[in-house]
XYZ file of C-alpha atoms in Angstrom:
561
model
C 22.915 3.185 25.553
C 24.046 6.728 24.597
C 23.398 7.248 20.950
C 25.193 10.339 21.028
C 28.285 8.175 22.749
C 28.047 5.032 20.525
C 28.396 7.690 17.222
C 31.362 9.181 18.503
C 32.706 5.856 19.623
C 32.044 4.749 15.597
C 34.642 5.210 12.881
C 32.915 7.039 9.531
C 32.634 3.859 7.807
C 30.626 1.974 10.980
C 28.628 4.850 10.711
C 27.782 4.601 7.076
C 27.447 0.929 7.672
C 24.338 1.655 10.125
C 22.415 2.930 7.146
C 23.005 -0.162 4.742
C 20.009 -2.932 4.660
C 21.896 -5.251 2.937
C 20.983 -9.116 2.258
C 22.316 -12.820 0.984
C 21.967 -16.196 -0.250
C 22.091 -18.977 2.485
C 19.009 -21.014 4.395
C 21.537 -22.524 7.070
C 24.289 -20.329 7.170
C 25.509 -17.216 6.009
C 28.160 -16.740 3.510
C 31.885 -16.032 4.810
C 32.013 -12.354 3.046
C 28.174 -11.544 4.593
C 29.736 -12.306 8.007
C 32.571 -10.462 7.242
C 30.583 -7.462 5.843
C 28.189 -7.840 9.286
C 31.419 -8.037 11.805
C 33.283 -4.875 9.951
C 29.743 -3.035 10.866
C 29.481 -2.527 6.950
C 25.549 -3.452 6.838
C 23.511 -2.480 9.771
C 20.714 -4.357 8.572
C 19.524 -7.641 6.813
C 16.377 -8.178 4.182
C 15.250 -11.811 4.154
C 14.098 -12.722 0.599
C 11.726 -15.843 0.518
C 14.251 -18.018 -2.561
C 17.281 -16.542 -1.187
C 16.881 -17.708 2.938
C 13.371 -19.097 3.766
C 12.375 -22.754 4.094
C 9.914 -22.214 7.331
C 9.735 -20.429 10.314
C 12.058 -22.238 12.723
C 14.507 -22.197 10.180
C 14.572 -18.884 9.895
C 14.741 -18.107 13.676
C 18.482 -20.143 13.559
C 19.641 -18.255 10.501
C 18.843 -14.859 12.779
C 20.705 -16.076 15.708
C 23.419 -16.384 13.646
C 23.214 -12.849 11.798
C 23.174 -11.633 15.199
C 25.610 -13.645 16.425
C 28.144 -12.016 13.868
C 26.926 -8.488 14.386
C 27.220 -8.420 18.147
C 31.315 -9.438 17.360
C 31.469 -6.325 15.144
C 33.336 -3.334 17.079
C 30.374 -1.752 17.739
C 28.156 -4.358 19.133
C 25.589 -3.362 17.804
C 22.311 -5.880 16.424
C 21.208 -6.152 13.160
C 17.582 -4.516 11.856
C 16.303 -8.121 10.283
C 13.210 -7.569 7.940
C 11.018 -8.736 5.980
C 7.655 -8.673 3.274
C 5.411 -10.374 5.240
C 2.174 -8.837 4.152
C 0.062 -11.692 3.867
C -2.087 -13.137 0.877
C -0.424 -12.508 -2.352
C 3.176 -11.883 -0.876
C 4.254 -13.665 2.571
C 7.941 -14.654 2.045
C 7.660 -17.294 5.259
C 4.672 -19.618 4.069
C 5.472 -22.726 6.512
C 5.145 -23.057 10.119
C 3.290 -19.359 10.531
C 0.163 -17.910 10.177
C -0.654 -16.287 7.003
C -3.196 -13.417 6.980
C -5.581 -13.095 3.849
C -3.969 -9.938 2.368
C -4.474 -6.199 2.480
C -7.623 -6.675 -0.012
C -9.370 -9.236 1.245
C -9.336 -7.075 4.943
C -10.754 -3.870 2.761
C -13.230 -6.412 1.709
C -14.748 -7.042 5.105
C -18.065 -4.957 5.453
C -18.339 -4.559 9.496
C -15.216 -4.533 12.180
C -12.722 -4.333 9.002
C -9.938 -2.076 11.487
C -10.299 -5.070 14.432
C -9.352 -7.604 11.676
C -6.763 -5.636 10.858
C -5.443 -5.244 13.945
C -5.595 -8.717 15.045
C -3.782 -9.731 11.715
C -1.285 -7.327 12.233
C -0.754 -8.129 15.434
C -0.440 -11.809 14.769
C 1.845 -11.519 12.169
C 4.271 -9.465 14.384
C 3.948 -11.463 17.485
C 5.078 -14.685 15.154
C 7.989 -12.554 13.319
C 9.014 -11.411 16.961
C 9.057 -14.809 18.039
C 11.897 -15.634 15.610
C 13.732 -12.595 15.827
C 12.565 -10.495 13.245
C 11.932 -6.690 14.037
C 11.146 -5.077 10.646
C 8.149 -6.030 8.835
C 8.174 -4.037 5.357
C 4.074 -3.666 5.729
C 1.597 -2.598 5.189
C 1.286 -1.431 1.647
C -0.711 1.808 1.775
C -1.316 2.718 -2.214
C -4.128 3.108 -3.594
C -6.016 1.450 -6.663
C -8.344 4.125 -7.584
C -7.710 5.165 -10.827
C -11.285 4.574 -12.684
C -11.881 1.927 -15.534
C -8.183 0.600 -14.495
C -7.517 -3.197 -14.070
C -6.776 -3.824 -10.508
C -3.926 -6.714 -11.273
C -2.835 -7.733 -7.515
C -4.842 -7.807 -4.279
C -1.857 -5.608 -1.915
C -4.211 -2.844 -2.085
C -6.441 -1.911 0.778
C -8.904 -0.786 -2.209
C -9.947 2.775 -3.639
C -11.166 4.373 -0.310
C -8.853 6.713 1.231
C -10.527 6.896 4.046
C -11.356 3.222 4.465
C -7.845 2.447 3.942
C -6.088 4.834 6.221
C -7.977 3.461 8.841
C -7.154 -0.123 8.105
C -3.209 0.828 7.678
C -3.241 2.725 10.827
C -4.776 -0.443 12.489
C -2.398 -3.111 10.923
C 0.362 -0.987 11.872
C -0.746 -0.594 15.719
C -1.032 -4.484 15.665
C 2.447 -4.988 14.013
C 3.986 -2.242 16.743
C 1.772 -3.736 19.633
C 3.836 -6.912 18.993
C 7.119 -5.145 19.051
C 7.730 -5.053 15.479
C 8.526 -1.985 13.452
C 5.487 -1.762 10.647
C 6.372 0.174 7.537
C 4.140 2.331 5.008
C 4.913 1.957 1.340
C 5.354 2.951 -1.326
C 5.630 7.308 -0.566
C 4.478 9.589 -2.389
C 1.986 6.809 -3.502
C 2.466 4.026 -6.354
C -0.447 4.130 -9.284
C -2.446 1.357 -10.422
C -1.017 1.046 -13.689
C 0.988 -1.380 -15.969
C 4.550 0.492 -14.516
C 6.269 -1.720 -12.922
C 9.317 0.338 -10.454
C 11.309 -2.591 -10.472
C 12.068 -1.984 -13.984
C 10.723 1.327 -15.201
C 10.180 5.031 -14.028
C 6.941 6.126 -13.612
C 6.023 10.309 -13.589
C 3.093 10.538 -11.552
C 1.366 13.967 -12.538
C -0.483 14.788 -9.382
C -0.551 18.153 -7.564
C 0.328 18.398 -3.956
C -3.355 19.186 -3.305
C -4.315 15.853 -5.501
C -1.890 13.802 -3.287
C -2.648 15.379 0.062
C -6.887 15.143 -0.653
C -6.558 11.169 -1.427
C -3.033 9.273 -1.761
C -1.894 10.777 1.400
C -4.600 10.356 3.436
C -3.971 6.366 4.399
C 0.148 7.828 4.851
C -1.352 10.195 6.987
C -3.386 7.858 9.113
C -0.558 5.209 9.035
C 2.184 8.581 10.524
C -0.578 9.309 13.071
C -0.947 5.533 14.052
C 3.226 5.751 14.767
C 4.177 4.210 11.951
C 8.183 3.741 12.509
C 9.040 3.577 8.708
C 8.126 4.830 5.552
C 9.415 3.316 2.440
C 10.041 5.341 -0.383
C 9.192 4.793 -4.196
C 10.917 5.295 -7.338
C 9.091 7.470 -9.073
C 9.244 11.047 -10.133
C 5.988 13.928 -8.698
C 7.617 16.531 -11.363
C 4.908 18.532 -9.699
C 6.516 18.491 -5.938
C 9.959 18.270 -7.347
C 10.265 19.960 -10.920
C 13.882 18.591 -11.274
C 12.010 15.155 -11.967
C 13.964 13.591 -9.544
C 12.771 10.192 -8.235
C 11.166 10.498 -4.690
C 13.600 7.787 -3.103
C 16.771 10.323 -3.402
C 14.327 13.658 -3.634
C 15.770 16.306 -1.035
C 12.375 18.181 -1.691
C 9.855 14.799 -1.643
C 11.580 13.621 1.574
C 12.082 16.823 3.503
C 9.478 19.128 2.666
C 6.479 16.836 2.458
C 7.201 13.819 4.264
C 8.385 15.042 7.004
C 7.499 18.581 6.627
C 3.881 18.611 5.467
C 2.988 14.820 6.742
C 4.928 15.351 9.630
C 6.750 12.198 9.886
C 9.583 11.332 12.771
C 10.481 7.810 11.768
C 12.820 6.031 9.309
C 12.877 6.890 6.084
C 13.737 3.448 4.171
C 14.540 3.027 0.189
C 13.076 0.201 -1.964
C 15.756 -1.863 -3.260
C 18.380 0.921 -4.782
C 19.194 -2.070 -7.499
C 15.883 -1.717 -9.410
C 16.282 -0.906 -12.881
C 15.003 2.781 -12.860
C 17.606 3.851 -10.241
C 20.544 1.754 -10.877
C 21.037 2.636 -14.573
C 20.567 6.275 -14.345
C 22.317 6.974 -10.815
C 24.632 3.871 -10.729
C 24.992 2.629 -7.007
C 27.746 4.721 -5.924
C 25.656 7.724 -6.841
C 22.195 6.786 -5.897
C 23.864 5.910 -2.475
C 25.023 9.024 -2.146
C 22.253 10.829 -3.167
C 20.020 8.636 -0.633
C 21.826 10.181 2.202
C 21.896 13.185 1.139
C 17.718 13.234 0.287
C 17.431 12.247 4.273
C 17.213 8.781 3.877
C 17.923 6.690 6.973
C 18.147 2.910 5.496
C 18.911 1.906 1.978
C 18.231 -1.355 0.608
C 21.282 -2.889 -1.417
C 20.616 -6.255 -2.219
C 23.379 -8.907 -2.303
C 26.430 -8.481 -4.161
C 27.426 -5.092 -3.226
C 30.259 -5.044 -0.411
C 31.466 -1.529 -0.143
C 28.273 0.036 -0.123
C 28.894 1.747 3.805
C 32.922 2.965 2.123
C 31.101 4.797 -1.207
C 29.068 6.381 1.919
C 32.013 7.236 4.046
C 34.363 8.251 1.039
C 31.810 10.881 -0.181
C 31.806 12.086 3.192
C 35.549 12.672 3.478
C 35.525 14.093 -0.145
C 32.731 17.404 1.087
C 30.687 15.641 -1.259
C 28.078 14.492 1.575
C 27.655 16.818 4.877
C 28.936 14.231 7.938
C 26.210 15.858 10.031
C 23.586 13.970 7.665
C 25.418 11.059 7.866
C 25.221 11.113 11.719
C 21.784 12.084 11.828
C 20.402 9.262 9.579
C 22.153 7.128 12.458
C 21.389 8.348 15.386
C 17.912 7.827 14.185
C 19.129 4.236 13.274
C 20.467 3.772 16.288
C 17.408 4.849 18.229
C 14.848 2.318 16.957
C 17.227 -0.167 17.222
C 17.087 0.680 21.202
C 13.441 0.555 21.217
C 12.358 -2.665 18.983
C 15.518 -4.802 18.645
C 16.684 -7.228 21.287
C 19.839 -8.704 20.939
C 19.037 -12.209 22.030
C 17.093 -14.410 19.220
C 13.919 -16.364 21.428
C 14.980 -19.897 21.723
C 13.591 -22.565 19.667
C 11.273 -23.747 22.309
C 9.678 -20.075 23.207
C 9.453 -19.584 19.312
C 7.287 -23.030 19.000
C 5.019 -21.918 21.848
C 4.120 -18.800 20.115
C 3.851 -20.108 16.325
C 0.732 -20.942 14.731
C -1.253 -21.370 17.872
C -4.744 -22.430 17.923
C -6.455 -19.009 18.896
C -4.233 -16.936 16.309
C -4.940 -19.603 13.374
C -8.821 -19.197 14.871
C -8.604 -15.128 14.236
C -7.185 -15.225 10.947
C -9.480 -17.728 9.393
C -12.460 -15.834 11.232
C -10.601 -12.696 8.839
C -10.345 -14.534 5.827
C -14.083 -15.496 6.211
C -15.297 -12.558 6.804
C -13.789 -11.238 3.356
C -15.788 -13.547 0.962
C -17.858 -11.510 -1.162
C -20.552 -13.076 -3.520
C -21.453 -11.002 -6.165
C -24.513 -13.421 -7.947
C -26.270 -16.280 -6.141
C -29.461 -15.753 -9.155
C -30.043 -19.286 -9.141
C -29.516 -20.086 -5.093
C -26.649 -22.589 -5.854
C -25.202 -21.371 -2.896
C -25.114 -22.285 -0.190
C -23.623 -25.839 -1.716
C -24.186 -27.664 1.098
C -22.592 -31.318 2.293
C -26.396 -32.537 2.479
C -27.310 -30.548 -1.094
C -24.247 -32.289 -2.532
C -24.888 -35.705 -1.129
C -28.388 -35.902 -3.031
C -26.393 -36.207 -6.239
C -25.836 -39.449 -5.503
C -28.862 -40.632 -2.993
C -29.424 -44.551 -2.315
C -26.371 -45.686 -4.538
C -23.122 -46.775 -3.076
C -21.229 -43.793 -5.232
C -19.572 -41.102 -3.595
C -20.948 -37.421 -4.999
C -17.962 -36.122 -7.449
C -17.212 -32.170 -7.410
C -14.458 -31.250 -9.512
C -12.327 -28.475 -8.443
C -10.860 -26.517 -11.406
C -8.545 -23.935 -10.919
C -5.488 -22.283 -12.834
C -2.155 -22.541 -11.401
C -0.510 -20.121 -8.390
C 1.062 -18.060 -10.842
C 3.495 -15.421 -9.713
C 2.575 -12.426 -11.910
C 4.577 -9.801 -10.964
C 8.098 -9.329 -8.934
C 6.005 -8.635 -5.627
C 4.257 -11.789 -5.586
C 5.126 -15.348 -4.144
C 2.119 -17.257 -4.621
C 3.673 -19.860 -6.737
C 5.252 -20.818 -3.198
C 1.924 -21.941 -1.478
C 1.997 -25.837 -1.516
C -1.647 -26.479 0.196
C -4.273 -27.757 -2.779
C -8.142 -27.509 -3.038
C -8.576 -30.782 -2.684
C -7.095 -30.635 0.922
C -8.747 -27.795 1.901
C -11.955 -28.723 1.075
C -11.966 -32.442 2.268
C -11.122 -30.596 5.450
C -14.002 -28.333 5.594
C -16.462 -31.197 4.272
C -14.920 -34.093 4.801
C -14.127 -36.844 3.062
C -17.799 -38.292 1.873
C -17.679 -36.318 -1.514
C -15.417 -37.096 -4.069
C -13.250 -33.510 -4.659
C -11.421 -33.903 -7.806
C -8.774 -31.236 -8.132
C -7.597 -30.543 -11.841
C -5.045 -27.374 -12.333
C -4.142 -25.736 -15.455
C -2.061 -23.129 -16.613
C -2.958 -19.460 -16.675
C -3.100 -19.597 -20.407
C -4.614 -23.107 -20.686
C -4.015 -24.672 -23.929
C -6.687 -26.532 -25.701
C -5.580 -30.215 -23.944
C -6.455 -28.366 -21.034
C -9.309 -26.882 -21.570
C -10.418 -30.509 -23.270
C -9.422 -32.305 -20.392
C -11.328 -29.516 -17.486
C -14.425 -29.894 -19.425
C -14.266 -33.362 -19.449
C -14.089 -33.269 -15.551
C -17.138 -30.794 -15.610
C -19.036 -33.298 -17.741
C -18.245 -35.635 -15.314
C -18.875 -33.827 -11.953
C -22.429 -33.470 -9.974
C -20.938 -29.833 -9.359
C -18.383 -27.840 -10.488
C -16.167 -25.048 -9.020
C -14.440 -23.043 -11.478
C -11.931 -21.013 -10.520
C -10.112 -18.175 -12.392
C -6.761 -15.921 -11.542
C -6.745 -12.578 -13.554
C -8.468 -14.594 -16.347
C -9.139 -10.536 -18.107
C -5.724 -10.553 -18.961
C -5.285 -14.630 -19.336
C -8.472 -14.872 -22.187
C -7.692 -18.843 -22.372
C -9.299 -19.206 -18.884
C -12.680 -17.639 -20.447
C -12.830 -20.159 -23.344
C -12.017 -22.720 -20.596
C -15.084 -21.367 -18.114
C -17.085 -21.691 -21.586
C -16.165 -24.960 -22.651
C -17.423 -26.479 -19.008
C -20.246 -24.229 -18.558
C -21.761 -26.199 -22.118
C -21.747 -29.241 -19.658
C -22.297 -27.920 -16.216
C -25.085 -25.153 -17.160
C -25.985 -22.191 -14.170
C -27.293 -24.860 -12.009
C -23.882 -26.600 -11.191
C -21.206 -24.123 -11.714
C -19.662 -21.829 -8.889
C -17.226 -19.217 -10.472
C -14.400 -18.178 -7.342
C -12.244 -15.306 -8.752
C -9.004 -15.980 -6.632
C -6.854 -13.152 -7.431
C -7.832 -9.666 -9.389
C -11.204 -8.430 -8.816
C -11.243 -7.322 -12.531
C -12.300 -10.624 -13.581
C -16.089 -9.934 -12.714
C -15.585 -8.162 -16.246
C -15.289 -11.091 -18.190
C -17.679 -13.733 -16.588
C -20.764 -14.314 -18.789
C -23.752 -13.295 -17.889
C -25.028 -16.863 -17.517
C -23.053 -17.650 -14.676
C -25.367 -17.490 -11.566
C -23.141 -18.289 -8.815
C -20.047 -15.494 -8.649
C -17.484 -15.048 -5.891
C -14.511 -13.605 -4.822
C -11.720 -14.677 -2.308
C -9.119 -12.097 -2.969
C -5.908 -14.364 -2.802
C -5.166 -17.662 -2.823
C -3.486 -18.010 0.679
C -4.534 -21.355 2.512
C -7.129 -19.581 4.878
C -8.549 -17.787 1.803
C -8.987 -21.038 -0.285
C -10.481 -22.495 3.073
C -12.759 -19.058 3.669
C -14.387 -19.913 0.399
C -14.910 -23.832 1.220
C -16.768 -22.199 4.464
C -19.108 -19.923 2.286
C -19.252 -22.274 -0.532
C -20.122 -24.908 2.214
C -22.687 -22.627 4.231
C -19.914 -22.963 7.186
C -20.006 -19.170 6.806
C -22.273 -16.474 5.731
C -20.903 -13.902 2.306
C -20.104 -10.768 4.189
C -17.231 -9.201 1.984
C -18.292 -6.269 -0.712
C -16.254 -5.026 -3.186
C -13.229 -2.682 -2.121
C -13.350 -0.864 -5.652
C -15.631 -0.534 -8.284
C -15.281 -2.595 -11.472
C -17.136 -2.043 -14.556
C -20.657 -1.512 -13.795
C -20.477 -2.750 -10.102
C -20.018 0.094 -7.678
C -17.480 -0.027 -4.270
C -19.440 -1.910 -1.714
C -21.441 -4.305 -4.142
C -21.901 -8.125 -2.162
C -24.516 -9.597 -1.009
C -24.712 -9.905 2.949
C -26.794 -13.560 3.158
C -27.381 -16.170 0.645
């Protein structure tokens, strides 16, 4: 298509609509007001959320087909960008019917050939998304967790080494885009590892241009050099870059002088949701929309409930408050990338079925997860806890040996987190690895276990031949530490393996007398299975800490038992 002619034939409202990424609540059908919005050309892109839209991959394919049908019935006949945050690990809105990668921190923990694994995970993610009609993946996160001494709350980071993060970000980006899905590096100019959530509060980042170029921007530049199609902005101010204190999302200086100028980014700039509190409270939706386009943004995420975003932008042009040339330039960039990445037809269900969760892809994802498992301590050589070793506990009897699997619930600890939607159990995964000759007993407790839960867990530790005791950000939830101590009183060092499921900062609170300690960096099924594989001795430990924790430097981890 001729982009120039297409733009000439579009009304001001329709051109503005191409800049709007909307959302809706619906799993099998689209609300009538959203259909009208799409057909009117008032929104050019749709973002799916786990709770609002997702049941499984094939259901989402059917929903996407309906979205694109409505879009093609608009006057301009342009398809939608369909986007989702399918990062893997901690954030994977599609939890059924796809292969879910272990997440960024797990990929960064892989000691050797990490870039190859990152490419494969990105490529598999892209192929599966493309198979169900999704053409934008808001990944990878390329922010760094480098602030010394601060806890790492989640595992969406590639670690603290900017060069390694850049290599992995570039590989994941190429993997996605080689599969025909747009990658999106986020969150520029770089989110800090601090207790400030940009959904609710505006961070003021004190770094200078030189500091950013020499650290935080290394993975952003690597993504750009790899051809990343999108860059998502951060709702934070950088007064050393823009003395007005305007949040990066709305700052012409940060987006044009630095992102496009200094870093040479020529793709689409997309905002994080402008309905987030620090933007909406200060600028209002109207003000934020206008300022974003004026700053040079190409796609504005406006979560459901705002039906006139395109009209707000178009009216600003009519009033002379916003340049029509800027609007046209942003629209042209959107159409350029739609032409490159978006198909007007969604793959059939049969085609999708043939491409989803193939044995080859499952193995590649599992290999990556296996390679990430990090063993920090094996002082008493309890590991590997092989099937044969466990069976020795009741040898000569008709009783199955008992292994207690004690773990916190998969808790949603922050907004960008959907681990609470994972339904797999440790019992089913460990039985898949070990077989059913061993009695795996799973007991799940809350993130802050009560005294009753602590007693129940310690009862299991008392009755079991071996105990796998898991922590989940226990440095934030000291009751988990109390539970571990209660269980250790019965297991001692010879019968307990401590498995850190989320933040590696839990290493700072695991007691010294626990002699077998390992990390999985997440609870996606592949990560739980990888944990079981390494415990069982089916895979050797290959991971190393991707960030320094306490007295343990980055790179700590055993390369064998």
